[in-house]
Coordinates of C-alpha atoms and ligand atoms in Angstrom, one line a residue:
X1 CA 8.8 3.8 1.6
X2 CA 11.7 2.2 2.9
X3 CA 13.8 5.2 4.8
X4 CA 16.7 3.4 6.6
X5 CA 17.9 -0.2 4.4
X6 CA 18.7 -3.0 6.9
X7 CA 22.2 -4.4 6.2
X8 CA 23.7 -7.5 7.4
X9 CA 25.6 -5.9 11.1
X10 CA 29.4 -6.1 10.9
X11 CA 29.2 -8.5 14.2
X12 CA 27.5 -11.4 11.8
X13 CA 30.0 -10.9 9.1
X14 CA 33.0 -11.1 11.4
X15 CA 31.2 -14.3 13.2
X16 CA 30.7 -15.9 9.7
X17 CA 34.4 -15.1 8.8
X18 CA 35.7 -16.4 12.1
X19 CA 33.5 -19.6 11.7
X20 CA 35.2 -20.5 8.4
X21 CA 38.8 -19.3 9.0
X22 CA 38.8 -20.9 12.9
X23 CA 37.5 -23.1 15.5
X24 CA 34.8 -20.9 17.3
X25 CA 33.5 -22.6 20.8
X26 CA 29.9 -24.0 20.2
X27 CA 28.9 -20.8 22.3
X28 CA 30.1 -18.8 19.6
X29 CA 29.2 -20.8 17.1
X30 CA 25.2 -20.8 18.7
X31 CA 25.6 -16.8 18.6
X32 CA 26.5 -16.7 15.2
X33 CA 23.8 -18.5 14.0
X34 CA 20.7 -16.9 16.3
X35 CA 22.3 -13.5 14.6
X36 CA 21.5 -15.0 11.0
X37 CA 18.7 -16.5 11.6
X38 CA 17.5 -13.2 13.6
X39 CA 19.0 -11.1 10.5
X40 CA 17.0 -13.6 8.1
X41 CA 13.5 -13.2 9.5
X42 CA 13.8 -9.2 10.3
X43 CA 14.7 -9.3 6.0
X44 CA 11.6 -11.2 5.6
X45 CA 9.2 -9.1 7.6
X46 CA 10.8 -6.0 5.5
X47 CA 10.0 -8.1 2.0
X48 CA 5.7 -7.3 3.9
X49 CA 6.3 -3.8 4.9
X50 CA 8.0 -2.9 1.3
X51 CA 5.0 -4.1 -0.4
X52 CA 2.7 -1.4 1.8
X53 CA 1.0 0.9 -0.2
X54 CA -0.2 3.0 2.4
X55 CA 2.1 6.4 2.7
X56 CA 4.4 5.9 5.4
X57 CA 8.5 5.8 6.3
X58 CA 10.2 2.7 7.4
X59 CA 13.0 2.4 9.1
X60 CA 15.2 -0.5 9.6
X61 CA 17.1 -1.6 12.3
X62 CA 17.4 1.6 14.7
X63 CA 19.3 1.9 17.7
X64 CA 18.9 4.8 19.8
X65 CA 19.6 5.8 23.0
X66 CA 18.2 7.8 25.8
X67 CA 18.7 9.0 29.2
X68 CA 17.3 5.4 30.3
X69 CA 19.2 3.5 28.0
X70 CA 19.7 2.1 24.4
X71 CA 17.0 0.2 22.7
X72 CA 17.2 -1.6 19.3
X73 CA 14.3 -1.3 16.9
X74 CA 13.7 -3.6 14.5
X75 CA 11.1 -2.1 12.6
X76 CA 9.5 1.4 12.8
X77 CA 7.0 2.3 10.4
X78 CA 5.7 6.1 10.8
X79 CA 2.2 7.1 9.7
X80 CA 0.3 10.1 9.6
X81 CA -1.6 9.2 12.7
X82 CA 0.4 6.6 14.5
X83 CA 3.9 5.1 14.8
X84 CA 3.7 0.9 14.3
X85 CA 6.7 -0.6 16.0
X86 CA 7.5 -4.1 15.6
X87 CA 10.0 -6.7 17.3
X88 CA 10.5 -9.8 14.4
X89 CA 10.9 -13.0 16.5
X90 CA 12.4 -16.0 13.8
X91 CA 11.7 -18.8 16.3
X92 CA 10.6 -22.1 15.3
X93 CA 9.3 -25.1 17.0
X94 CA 7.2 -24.9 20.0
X95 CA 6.5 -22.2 22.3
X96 CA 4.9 -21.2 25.9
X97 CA 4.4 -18.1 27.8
X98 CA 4.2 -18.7 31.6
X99 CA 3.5 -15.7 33.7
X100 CA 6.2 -12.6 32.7
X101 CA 8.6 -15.8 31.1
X102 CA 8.9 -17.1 27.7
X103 CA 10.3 -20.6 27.3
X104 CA 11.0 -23.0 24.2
X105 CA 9.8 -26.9 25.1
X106 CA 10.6 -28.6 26.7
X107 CA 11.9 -25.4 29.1
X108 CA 14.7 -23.6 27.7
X109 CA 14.7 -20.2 29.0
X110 CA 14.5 -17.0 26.3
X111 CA 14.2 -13.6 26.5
X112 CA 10.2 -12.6 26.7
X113 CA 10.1 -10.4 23.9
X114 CA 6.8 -8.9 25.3
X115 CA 8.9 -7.5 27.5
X116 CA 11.2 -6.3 25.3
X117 CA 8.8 -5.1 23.5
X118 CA 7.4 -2.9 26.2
X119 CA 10.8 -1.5 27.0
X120 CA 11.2 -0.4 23.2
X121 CA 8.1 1.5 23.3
X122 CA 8.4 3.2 26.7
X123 CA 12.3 4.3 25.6
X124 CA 11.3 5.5 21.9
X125 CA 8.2 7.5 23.5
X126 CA 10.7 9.4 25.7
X127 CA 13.0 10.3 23.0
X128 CA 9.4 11.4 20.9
X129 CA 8.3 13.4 23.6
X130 CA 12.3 14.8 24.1
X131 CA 12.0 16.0 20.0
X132 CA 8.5 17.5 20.6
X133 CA 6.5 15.2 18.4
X134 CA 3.3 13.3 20.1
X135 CA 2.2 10.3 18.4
X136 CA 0.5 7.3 19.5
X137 CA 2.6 4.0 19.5
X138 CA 1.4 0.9 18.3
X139 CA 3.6 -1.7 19.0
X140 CA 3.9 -5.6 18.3
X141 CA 6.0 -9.0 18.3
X142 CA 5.8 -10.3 15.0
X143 CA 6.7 -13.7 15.3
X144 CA 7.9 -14.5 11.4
X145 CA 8.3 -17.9 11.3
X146 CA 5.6 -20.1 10.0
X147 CA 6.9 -23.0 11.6
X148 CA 6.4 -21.1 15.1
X149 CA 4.1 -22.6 17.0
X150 CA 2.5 -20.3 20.6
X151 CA 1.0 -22.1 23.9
X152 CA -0.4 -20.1 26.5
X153 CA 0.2 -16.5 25.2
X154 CA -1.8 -13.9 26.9
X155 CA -5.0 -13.4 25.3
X156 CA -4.7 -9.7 24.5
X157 CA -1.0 -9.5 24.1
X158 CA 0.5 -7.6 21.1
X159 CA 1.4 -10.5 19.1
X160 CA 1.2 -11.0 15.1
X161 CA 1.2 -14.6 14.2
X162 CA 2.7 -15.7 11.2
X163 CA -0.7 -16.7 9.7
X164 CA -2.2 -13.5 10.8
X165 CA 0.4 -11.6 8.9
X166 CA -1.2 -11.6 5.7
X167 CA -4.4 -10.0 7.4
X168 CA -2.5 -7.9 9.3
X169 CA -0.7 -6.1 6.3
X170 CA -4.0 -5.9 4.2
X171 CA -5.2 -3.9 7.5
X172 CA -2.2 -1.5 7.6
X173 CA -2.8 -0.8 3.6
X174 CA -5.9 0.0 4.0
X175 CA -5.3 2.8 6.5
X176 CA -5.3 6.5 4.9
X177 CA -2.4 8.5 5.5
X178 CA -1.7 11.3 4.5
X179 CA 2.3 12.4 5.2
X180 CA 3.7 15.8 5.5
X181 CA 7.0 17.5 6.2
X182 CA 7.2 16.8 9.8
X183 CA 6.8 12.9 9.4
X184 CA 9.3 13.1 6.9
X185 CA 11.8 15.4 9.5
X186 CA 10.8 13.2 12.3
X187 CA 11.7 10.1 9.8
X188 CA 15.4 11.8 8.9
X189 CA 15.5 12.6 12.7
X190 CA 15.4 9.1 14.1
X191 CA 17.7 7.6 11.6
X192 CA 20.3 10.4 12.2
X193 CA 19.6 9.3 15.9
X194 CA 20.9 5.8 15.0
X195 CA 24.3 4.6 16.5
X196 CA 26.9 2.7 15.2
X197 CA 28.0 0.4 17.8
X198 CA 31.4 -1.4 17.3
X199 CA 31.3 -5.3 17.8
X200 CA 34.5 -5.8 18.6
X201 CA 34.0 -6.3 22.6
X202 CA 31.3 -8.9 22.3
X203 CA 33.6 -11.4 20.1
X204 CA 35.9 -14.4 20.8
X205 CA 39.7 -13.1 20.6
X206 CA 41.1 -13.8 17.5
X207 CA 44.9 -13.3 16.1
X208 CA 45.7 -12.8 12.5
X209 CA 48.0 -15.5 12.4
X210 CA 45.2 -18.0 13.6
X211 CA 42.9 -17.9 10.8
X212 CA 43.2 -19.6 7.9
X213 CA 43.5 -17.4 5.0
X214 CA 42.4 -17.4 1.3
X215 CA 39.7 -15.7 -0.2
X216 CA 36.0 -17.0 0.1
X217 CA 33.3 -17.2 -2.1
X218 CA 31.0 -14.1 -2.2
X219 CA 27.9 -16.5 -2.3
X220 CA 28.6 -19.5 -0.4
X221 CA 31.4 -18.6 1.6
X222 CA 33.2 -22.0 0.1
X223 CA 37.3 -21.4 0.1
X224 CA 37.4 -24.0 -3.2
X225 CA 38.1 -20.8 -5.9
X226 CA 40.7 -20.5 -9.0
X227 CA 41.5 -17.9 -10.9
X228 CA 40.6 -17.7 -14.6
X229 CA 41.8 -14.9 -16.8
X230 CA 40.2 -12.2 -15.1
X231 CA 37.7 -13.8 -13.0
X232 CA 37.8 -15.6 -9.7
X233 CA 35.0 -18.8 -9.9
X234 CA 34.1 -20.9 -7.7
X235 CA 34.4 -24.3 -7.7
X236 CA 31.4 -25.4 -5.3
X237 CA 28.8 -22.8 -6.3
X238 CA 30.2 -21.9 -9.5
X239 CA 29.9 -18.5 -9.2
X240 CA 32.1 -16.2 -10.9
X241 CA 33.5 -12.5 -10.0
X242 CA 36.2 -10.5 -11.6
X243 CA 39.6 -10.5 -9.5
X244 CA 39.4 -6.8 -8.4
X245 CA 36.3 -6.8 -7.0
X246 CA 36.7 -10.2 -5.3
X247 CA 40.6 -8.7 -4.1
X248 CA 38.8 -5.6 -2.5
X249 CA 36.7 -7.8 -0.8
X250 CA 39.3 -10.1 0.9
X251 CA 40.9 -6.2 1.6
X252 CA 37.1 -5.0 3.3
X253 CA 37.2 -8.3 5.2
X254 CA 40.7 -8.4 6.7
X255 CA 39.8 -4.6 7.8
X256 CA 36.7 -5.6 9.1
X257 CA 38.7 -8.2 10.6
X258 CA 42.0 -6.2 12.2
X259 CA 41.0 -2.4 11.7
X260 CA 44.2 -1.5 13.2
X261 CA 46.4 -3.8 10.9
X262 CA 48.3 -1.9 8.1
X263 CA 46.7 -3.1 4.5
X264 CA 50.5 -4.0 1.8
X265 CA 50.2 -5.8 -0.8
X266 CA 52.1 -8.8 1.0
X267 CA 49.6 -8.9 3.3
X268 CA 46.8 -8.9 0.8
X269 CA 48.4 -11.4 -1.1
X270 CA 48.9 -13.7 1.4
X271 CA 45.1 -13.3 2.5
X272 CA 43.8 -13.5 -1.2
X273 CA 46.7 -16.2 -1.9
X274 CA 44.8 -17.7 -5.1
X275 CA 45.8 -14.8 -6.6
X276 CA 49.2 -15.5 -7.1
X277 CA 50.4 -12.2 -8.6
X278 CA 51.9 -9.6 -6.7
X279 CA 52.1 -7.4 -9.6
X280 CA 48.2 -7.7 -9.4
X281 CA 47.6 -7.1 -6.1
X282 CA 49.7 -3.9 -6.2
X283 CA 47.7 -2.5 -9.2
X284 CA 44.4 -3.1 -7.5
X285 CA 45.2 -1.8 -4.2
X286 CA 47.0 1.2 -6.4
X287 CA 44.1 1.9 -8.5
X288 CA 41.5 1.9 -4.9
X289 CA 43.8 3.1 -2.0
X290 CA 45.4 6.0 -1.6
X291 CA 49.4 5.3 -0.4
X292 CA 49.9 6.4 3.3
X293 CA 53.5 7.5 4.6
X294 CA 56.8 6.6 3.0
X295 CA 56.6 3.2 3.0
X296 CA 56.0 1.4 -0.7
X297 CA 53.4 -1.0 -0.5
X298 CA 51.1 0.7 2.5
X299 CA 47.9 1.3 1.6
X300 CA 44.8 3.9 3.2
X301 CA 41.6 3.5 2.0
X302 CA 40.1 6.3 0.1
X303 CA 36.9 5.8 2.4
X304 CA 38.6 6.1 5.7
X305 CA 39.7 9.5 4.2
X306 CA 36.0 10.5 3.7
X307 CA 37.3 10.7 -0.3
X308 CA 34.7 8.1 -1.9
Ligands
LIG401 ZN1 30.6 -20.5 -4.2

């Protein structure tokens, strides 16, 4: 049972918007995608662990800190008897471990996750020990990708291949587990442990009068959309969404965007410029914002209020 969803983090979806509405440096632009494809394989290795039949409580995506520092958890799968912690690698291509160092051929340089790995598990058995609860940890890479390919891995190291997966799965299903209120507590503990870290110190500056605006595409992020009646399609994908919710979109992007910048219906116009209607605009942002101070066309969001 899935007990924390993963959702995509608000530093991909600023990078993706930033990517299409500006130049980014290639640096950026490399971040950007290792966070999608990084996003992409964690979301496949959740498709596995959803399919478990075994009793247990997933959690997605955790960050937690202790006195020694913060550790992010991709996966976390309590038991009855055991807690399974993995770290999903999406590489692909070819591989090598050489003594504590990881390295892509030819020799490009990455992160060992073994070690990460080990880090993870020393930091999150702290914190058990902190809340009283002793469980073993059983922890493991899981590298996703079938096209991954693994030279010179230690023999015994905690690693999950991607054709071992399959076995590996069956192997957890099969396990009898038998949950009870403390698993659950400890389950609702660690995912009320979870912090929400702000992105907006690891990106690339960025003005509002830099990007290019226009609403995009909800599925493939194309800028090529027209209004019909009272739909928004797209021209490259042809998909099709009705104004408002594609209007309260472009207004959830450029606060994702500028969360200081005050939301009017000029400025939502000009960001969602295909539609042309001011009259529009007004009603939607009317109809889903509260209005803030004394000034006509400024807008708060019902959610920042804690209303929704
Ligand atoms: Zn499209």
């Amino acid at each position: 049972m899935s007990f924390k969803p993963r959702i995509e983090s608000d530093e991909i979806k600023i990078l993706r918007s930033l990517n299409l509405r500006m130049k980014l440096a290639s640096k950026e632009k490399q971040r950007y995608h290792n966070l999608v494809k990084g996003y992409e394989g964690e979301v496949m290795f959740d498709a596995l662990t959803e399919k478990l039949q075994c009793p247990s409580y997933i959690l997605n995506d955790l960050l937690l800190e202790t006195n020694n520092g913060k550790c992010q958890l991709d996966s976390t799968v309590i038991f009855q008897e055991k807690i399974n912690l993995f770290e999903v690698k999406n590489y692909e291509g070819d591989f090598y471990f050489e003594g504590n160092r990881f390295y892509a051929l030819p020799k490009k340089e990455y992160k060992n996750p073994l070690l990460q790995l080990q880090r993870s598990e020393s930091l999150l058995r702290q914190l058990l020990e902190a809340l009283g609860y002793r469980i073993p940890i059983e922890s493991y890479v899981v590298f996703i990708n079938p096209q991954f390919t693994c030279y010179q891995a230690p023999l015994n190291a905690p690693i999950i291949y991607p054709n071992q997966l399959n076995r590996f799965m069956s192997k957890l299903n099969m396990l009898s587990s038998n949950l009870t209120n403390r698993h659950m507590k400890l389950a609702e503990k660690l995912a009320s442990l979870h912090l929400i870290e702000l992105p907006y110190n690891r990106l690339p500056p960025y003005k509002y009068d830099q990007l290019r605006k226009g609403l995009l595409c909800k599925i493939c992020y194309s800028f090529l959309l027209y209004v019909k009646g009272c739909k928004v399609i797209c021209k490259k994908c042809g998909c099709e969404e009705l104004v408002d919710s594609a209007v309260l979109r472009g207004v959830q992007e450029i606060k994702l965007l500028f969360p200081d910048l005050k939301i009017t219906t000029i400025l939502v116009q000009e960001w969602c410029s295909v539609v042309d209607s001011k009259k529009t605009i007004r009603r939607i942002l009317k109809q889903n914002y509260s209005v803030e101070g004394k000034k006509e066309f400024s807008f708060i969001s019902l959610h920042d209020q804690g209303l929704f």
